[in-house]
GROMACS .gro file of C-alpha atoms in nm:
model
  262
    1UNK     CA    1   0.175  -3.919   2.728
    2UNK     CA    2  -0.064  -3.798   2.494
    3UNK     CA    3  -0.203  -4.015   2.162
    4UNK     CA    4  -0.073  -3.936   1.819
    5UNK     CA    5  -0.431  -3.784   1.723
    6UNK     CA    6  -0.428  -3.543   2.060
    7UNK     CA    7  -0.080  -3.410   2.012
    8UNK     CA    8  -0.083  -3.061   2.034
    9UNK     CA    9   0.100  -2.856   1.763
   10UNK     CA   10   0.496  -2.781   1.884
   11UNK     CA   11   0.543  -2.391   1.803
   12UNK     CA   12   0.861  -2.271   1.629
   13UNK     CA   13   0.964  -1.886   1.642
   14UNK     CA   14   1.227  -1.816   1.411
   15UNK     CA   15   1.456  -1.583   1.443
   16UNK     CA   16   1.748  -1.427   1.247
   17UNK     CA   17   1.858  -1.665   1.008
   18UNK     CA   18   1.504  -1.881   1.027
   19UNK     CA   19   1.268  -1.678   0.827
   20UNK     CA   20   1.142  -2.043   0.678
   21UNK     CA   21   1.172  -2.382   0.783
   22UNK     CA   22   1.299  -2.649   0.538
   23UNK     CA   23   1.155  -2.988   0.571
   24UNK     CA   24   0.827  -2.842   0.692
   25UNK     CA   25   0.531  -2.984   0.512
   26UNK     CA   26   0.364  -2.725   0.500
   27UNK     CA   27  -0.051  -2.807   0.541
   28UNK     CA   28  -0.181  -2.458   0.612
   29UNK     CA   29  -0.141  -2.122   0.626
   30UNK     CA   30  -0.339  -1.806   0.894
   31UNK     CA   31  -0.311  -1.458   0.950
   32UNK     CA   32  -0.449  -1.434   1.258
   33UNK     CA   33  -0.572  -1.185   1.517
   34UNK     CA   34  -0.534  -1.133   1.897
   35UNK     CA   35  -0.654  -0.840   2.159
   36UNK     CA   36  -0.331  -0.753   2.159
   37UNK     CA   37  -0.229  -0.692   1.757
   38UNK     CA   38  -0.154  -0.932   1.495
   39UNK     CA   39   0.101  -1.132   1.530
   40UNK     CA   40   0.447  -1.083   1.302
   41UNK     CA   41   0.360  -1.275   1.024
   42UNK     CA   42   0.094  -1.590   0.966
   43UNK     CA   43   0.134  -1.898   1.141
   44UNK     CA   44   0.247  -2.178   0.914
   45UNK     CA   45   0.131  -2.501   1.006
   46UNK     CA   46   0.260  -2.802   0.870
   47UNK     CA   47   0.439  -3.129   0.982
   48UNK     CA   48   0.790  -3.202   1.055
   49UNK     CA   49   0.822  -3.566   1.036
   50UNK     CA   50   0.521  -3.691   1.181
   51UNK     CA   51   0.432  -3.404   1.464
   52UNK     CA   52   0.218  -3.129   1.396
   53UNK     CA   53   0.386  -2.795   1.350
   54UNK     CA   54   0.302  -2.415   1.402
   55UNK     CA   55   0.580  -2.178   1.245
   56UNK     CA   56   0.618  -1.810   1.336
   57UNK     CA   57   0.888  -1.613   1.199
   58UNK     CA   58   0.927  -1.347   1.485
   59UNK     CA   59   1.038  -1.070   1.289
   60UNK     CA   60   0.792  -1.091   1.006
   61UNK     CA   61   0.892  -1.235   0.632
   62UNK     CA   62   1.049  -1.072   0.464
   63UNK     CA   63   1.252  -1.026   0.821
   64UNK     CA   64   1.177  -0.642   0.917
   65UNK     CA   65   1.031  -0.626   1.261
   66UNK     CA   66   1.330  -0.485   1.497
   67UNK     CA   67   1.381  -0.628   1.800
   68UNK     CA   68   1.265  -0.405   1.973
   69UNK     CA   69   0.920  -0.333   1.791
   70UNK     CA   70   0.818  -0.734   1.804
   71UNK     CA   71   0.450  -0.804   1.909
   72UNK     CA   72   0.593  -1.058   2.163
   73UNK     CA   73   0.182  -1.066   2.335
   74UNK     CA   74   0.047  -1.115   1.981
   75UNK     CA   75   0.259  -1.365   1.903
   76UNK     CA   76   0.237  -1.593   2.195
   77UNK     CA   77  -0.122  -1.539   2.231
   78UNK     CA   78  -0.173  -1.653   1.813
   79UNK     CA   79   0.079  -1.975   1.882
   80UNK     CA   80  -0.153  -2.029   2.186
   81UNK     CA   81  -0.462  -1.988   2.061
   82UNK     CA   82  -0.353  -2.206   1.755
   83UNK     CA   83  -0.325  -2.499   2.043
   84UNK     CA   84   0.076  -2.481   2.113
   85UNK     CA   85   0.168  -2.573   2.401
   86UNK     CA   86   0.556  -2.588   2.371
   87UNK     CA   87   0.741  -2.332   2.202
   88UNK     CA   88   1.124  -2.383   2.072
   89UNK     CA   89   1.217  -2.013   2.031
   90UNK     CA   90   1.524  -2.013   1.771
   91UNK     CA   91   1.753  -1.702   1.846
   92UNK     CA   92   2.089  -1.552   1.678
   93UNK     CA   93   2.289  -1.425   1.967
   94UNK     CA   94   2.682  -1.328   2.074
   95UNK     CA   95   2.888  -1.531   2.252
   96UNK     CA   96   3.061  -1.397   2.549
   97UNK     CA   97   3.177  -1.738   2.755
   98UNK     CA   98   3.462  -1.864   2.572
   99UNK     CA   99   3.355  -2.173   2.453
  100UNK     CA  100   3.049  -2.039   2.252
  101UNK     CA  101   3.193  -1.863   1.922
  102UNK     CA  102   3.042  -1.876   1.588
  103UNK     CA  103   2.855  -2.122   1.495
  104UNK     CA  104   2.791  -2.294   1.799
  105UNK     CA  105   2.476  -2.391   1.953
  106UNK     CA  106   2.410  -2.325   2.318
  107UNK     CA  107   2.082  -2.450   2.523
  108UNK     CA  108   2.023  -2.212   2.786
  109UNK     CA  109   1.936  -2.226   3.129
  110UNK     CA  110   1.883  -1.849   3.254
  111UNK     CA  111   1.834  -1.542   3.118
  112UNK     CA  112   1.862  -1.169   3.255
  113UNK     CA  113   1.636  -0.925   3.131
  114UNK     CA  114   1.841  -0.561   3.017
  115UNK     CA  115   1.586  -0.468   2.797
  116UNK     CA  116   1.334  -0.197   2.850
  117UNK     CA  117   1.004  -0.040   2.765
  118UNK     CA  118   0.854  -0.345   2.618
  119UNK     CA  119   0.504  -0.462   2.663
  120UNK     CA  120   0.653  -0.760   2.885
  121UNK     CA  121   0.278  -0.930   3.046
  122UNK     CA  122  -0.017  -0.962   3.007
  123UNK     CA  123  -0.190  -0.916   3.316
  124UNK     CA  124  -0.209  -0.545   3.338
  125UNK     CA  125  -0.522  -0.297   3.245
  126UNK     CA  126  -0.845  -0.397   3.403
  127UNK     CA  127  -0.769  -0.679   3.648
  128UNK     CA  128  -0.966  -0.866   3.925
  129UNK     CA  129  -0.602  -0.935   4.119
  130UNK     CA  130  -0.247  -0.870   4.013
  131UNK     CA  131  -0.097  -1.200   3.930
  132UNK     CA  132   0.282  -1.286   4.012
  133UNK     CA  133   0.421  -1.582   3.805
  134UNK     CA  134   0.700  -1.804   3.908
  135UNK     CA  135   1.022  -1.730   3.696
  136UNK     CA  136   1.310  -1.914   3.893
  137UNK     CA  137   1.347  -2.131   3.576
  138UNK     CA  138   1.235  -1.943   3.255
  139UNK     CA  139   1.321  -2.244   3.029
  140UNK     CA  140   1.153  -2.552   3.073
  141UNK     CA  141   1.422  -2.822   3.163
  142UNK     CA  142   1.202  -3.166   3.003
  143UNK     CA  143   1.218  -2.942   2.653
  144UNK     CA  144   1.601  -2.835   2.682
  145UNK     CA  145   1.649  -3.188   2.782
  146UNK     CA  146   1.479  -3.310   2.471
  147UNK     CA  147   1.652  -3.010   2.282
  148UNK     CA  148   2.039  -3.130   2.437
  149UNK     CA  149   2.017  -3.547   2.357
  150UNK     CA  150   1.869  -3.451   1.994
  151UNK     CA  151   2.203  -3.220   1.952
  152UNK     CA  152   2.424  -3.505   2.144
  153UNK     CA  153   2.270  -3.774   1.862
  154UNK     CA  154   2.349  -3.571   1.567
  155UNK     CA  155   2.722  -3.456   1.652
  156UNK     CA  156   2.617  -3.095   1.667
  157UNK     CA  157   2.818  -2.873   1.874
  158UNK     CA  158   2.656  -2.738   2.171
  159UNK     CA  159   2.648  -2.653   2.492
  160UNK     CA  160   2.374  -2.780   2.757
  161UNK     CA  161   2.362  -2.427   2.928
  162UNK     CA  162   2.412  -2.096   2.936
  163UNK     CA  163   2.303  -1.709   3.060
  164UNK     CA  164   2.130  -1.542   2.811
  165UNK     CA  165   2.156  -1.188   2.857
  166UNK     CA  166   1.870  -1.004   2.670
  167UNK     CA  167   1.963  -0.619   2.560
  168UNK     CA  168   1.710  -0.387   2.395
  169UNK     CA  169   1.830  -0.328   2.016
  170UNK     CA  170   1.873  -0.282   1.750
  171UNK     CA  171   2.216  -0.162   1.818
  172UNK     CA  172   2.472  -0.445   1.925
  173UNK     CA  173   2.622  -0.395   2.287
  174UNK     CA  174   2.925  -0.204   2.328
  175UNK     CA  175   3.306  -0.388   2.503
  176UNK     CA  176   3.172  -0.189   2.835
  177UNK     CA  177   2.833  -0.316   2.828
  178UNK     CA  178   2.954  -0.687   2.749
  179UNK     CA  179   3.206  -0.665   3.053
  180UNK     CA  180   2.898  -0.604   3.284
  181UNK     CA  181   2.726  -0.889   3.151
  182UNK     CA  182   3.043  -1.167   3.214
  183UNK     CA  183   3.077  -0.969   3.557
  184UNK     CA  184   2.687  -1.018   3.602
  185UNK     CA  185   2.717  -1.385   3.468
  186UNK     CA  186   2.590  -1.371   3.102
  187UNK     CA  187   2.753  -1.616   2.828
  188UNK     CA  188   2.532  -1.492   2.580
  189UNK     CA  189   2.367  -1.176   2.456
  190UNK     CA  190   2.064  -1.157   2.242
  191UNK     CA  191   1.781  -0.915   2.194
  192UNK     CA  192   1.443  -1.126   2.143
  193UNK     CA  193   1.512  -1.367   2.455
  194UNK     CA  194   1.261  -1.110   2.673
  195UNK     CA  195   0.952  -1.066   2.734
  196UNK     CA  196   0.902  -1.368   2.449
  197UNK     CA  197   1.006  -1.661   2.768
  198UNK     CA  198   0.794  -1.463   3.050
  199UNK     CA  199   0.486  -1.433   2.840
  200UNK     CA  200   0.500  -1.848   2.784
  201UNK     CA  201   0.550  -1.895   3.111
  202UNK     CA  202   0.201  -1.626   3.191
  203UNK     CA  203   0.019  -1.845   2.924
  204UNK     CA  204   0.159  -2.183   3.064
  205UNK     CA  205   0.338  -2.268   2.760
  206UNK     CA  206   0.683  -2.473   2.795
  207UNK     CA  207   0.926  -2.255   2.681
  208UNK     CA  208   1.294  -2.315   2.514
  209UNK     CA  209   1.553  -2.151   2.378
  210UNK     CA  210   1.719  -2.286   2.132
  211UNK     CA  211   2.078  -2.033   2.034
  212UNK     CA  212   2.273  -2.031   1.757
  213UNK     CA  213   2.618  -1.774   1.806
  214UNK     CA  214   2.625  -1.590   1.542
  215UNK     CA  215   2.918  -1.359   1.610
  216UNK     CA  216   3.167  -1.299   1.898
  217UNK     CA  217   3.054  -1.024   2.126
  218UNK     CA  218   3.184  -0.679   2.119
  219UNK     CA  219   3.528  -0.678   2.258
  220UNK     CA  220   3.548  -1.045   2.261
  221UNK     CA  221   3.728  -1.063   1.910
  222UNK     CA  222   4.017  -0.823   1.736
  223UNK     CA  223   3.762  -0.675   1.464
  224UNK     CA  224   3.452  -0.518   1.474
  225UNK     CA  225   3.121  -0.733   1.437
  226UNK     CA  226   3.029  -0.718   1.089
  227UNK     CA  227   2.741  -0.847   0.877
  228UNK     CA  228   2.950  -1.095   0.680
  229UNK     CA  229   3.071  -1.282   0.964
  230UNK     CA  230   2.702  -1.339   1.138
  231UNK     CA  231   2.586  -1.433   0.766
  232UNK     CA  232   2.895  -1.724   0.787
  233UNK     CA  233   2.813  -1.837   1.108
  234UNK     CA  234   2.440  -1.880   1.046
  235UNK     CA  235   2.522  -2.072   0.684
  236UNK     CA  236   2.755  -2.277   0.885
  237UNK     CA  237   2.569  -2.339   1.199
  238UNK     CA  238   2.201  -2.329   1.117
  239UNK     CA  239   2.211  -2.712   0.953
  240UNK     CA  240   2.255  -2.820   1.296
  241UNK     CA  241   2.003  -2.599   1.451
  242UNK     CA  242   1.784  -2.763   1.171
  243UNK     CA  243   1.895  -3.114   1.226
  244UNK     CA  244   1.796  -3.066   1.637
  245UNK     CA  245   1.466  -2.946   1.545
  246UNK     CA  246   1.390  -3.247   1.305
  247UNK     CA  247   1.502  -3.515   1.581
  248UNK     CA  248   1.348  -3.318   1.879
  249UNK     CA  249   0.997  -3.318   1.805
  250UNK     CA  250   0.825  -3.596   1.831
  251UNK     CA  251   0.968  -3.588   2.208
  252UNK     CA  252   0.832  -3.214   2.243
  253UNK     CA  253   0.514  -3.300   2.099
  254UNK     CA  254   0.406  -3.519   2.386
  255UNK     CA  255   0.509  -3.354   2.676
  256UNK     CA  256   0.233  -3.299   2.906
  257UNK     CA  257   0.071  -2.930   2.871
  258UNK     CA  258   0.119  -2.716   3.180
  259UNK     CA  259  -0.138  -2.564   3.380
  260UNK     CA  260  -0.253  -2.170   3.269
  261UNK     CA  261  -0.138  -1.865   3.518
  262UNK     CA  262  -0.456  -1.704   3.580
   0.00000   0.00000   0.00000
């Protein structure tokens, strides 16, 4: 355990749907720099309830970074740097297994990486030995245990696990490509799930996902995705993402930091 005036900060990235967090006081503001970029917009540091908070809207505010284009190494490395050492990363994604349609909120377990031609580590360039991290479990199970009894206590629909399948963006999938993903095992399909968990894990940050469905996924319904419907979902289900974030962290903020890959 660590003492109240040693807890390290618990770092939010906010997604589609979390540009700002409400019931953050907020205490401080920084646009900050890394060797790898800025990061996609300044960390906002503040306190939600008692436990010291760094916010990080992933795709800049006003929200206009594209998947795709997101400094994931900047970002990590600022939240880092900044003293996180746990990271809930909020993310609006599809639901493919049939119990996760809009508005639901799904923990995950696993991911599979689709996407390509990202800057995905950060040991490359001038190295003394090419480092291999272990990724058997790319979230960190005391967080998404934290993450699942804070939903379970406030009635929030969820699920406790789940395959996140990452694509690249910005386009949604097509019915073919979503059939793969069931076949391959994926309930759910996002596009900022990857590199963002391998990096934490480089850095030896606890990493957790924390999904909202914001649509069914293509094929999975009788219309075509539309912007309406992801806008409902997230009005309807982002109270509760809200709600597990407010119970959750004084639990995150004392879990034990984890040792740096090097």
């Amino acid at each position: 355990m660590t003492s109240p005036e040693k807890m390290h900060p618990v770092g939010i990235i906010g997604g589609t749907g979390l540009t700002t967090l409400s019931g953050l006081e907020i205490t401080g503001e920084k646009q900050v720099g890394t060797p790898w970029g800025n990061p996609s917009a300044p960390l906002i540091e503040g306190l939600l309830g008692d436990q010291p908070v760094t916010f990080l809207s992933r795709h800049g505010n006003p929200h206009r970074i594209p998947p795709h284009q997101v400094n994931y190494r900047a970002n990590l490395k600022a939240l880092y740097d900044a003293g996180v050492r746990t990271v809930v990363g909020v993310n609006a994604v599809g639901g493919i297994h049939p119990d996760m349609g809009p508005a639901h909120v799904v923990v995950p377990d696993q991911i599979i990486d689709y996407t390509w031609g990202r800057a995905s580590t950060f040991f490359e360039g001038d190295l003394d030995s090419v480092t291999h991290i272990d990724f058997t479990w790319p979230y960190d199970e005391s967080a998404r245990q934290i993450l699942i009894d804070a939903a379970g206590a406030e009635g929030v629909p969820f699920s406790g696990f789940g395959v996140y399948g990452a694509t690249q963006g910005p386009r949604l999938e097509t019915a073919a490509e979503i059939i793969r993903m069931e076949r391959d095992g994926c309930d759910l399909v996002g596009m900022t799930g990857m590199p963002e968990a391998a990096l934490a894990a480089e850095l030896g940050i606890r990493y957790v996902c924390l999904g909202l469905v914001v649509n069914w996924a293509a094929g999975k319904s009788d219309h075509i995705i539309t912007m309406e419907e992801i806008e409902a979902a997230i009005e309807q289900g982002m109270s509760g993402v809200k709600r597990i974030l407010e119970v959750s962290m004084a639990g995150l903020g004392v879990l034990t930091p984890l040792p740096q890959s090097s």
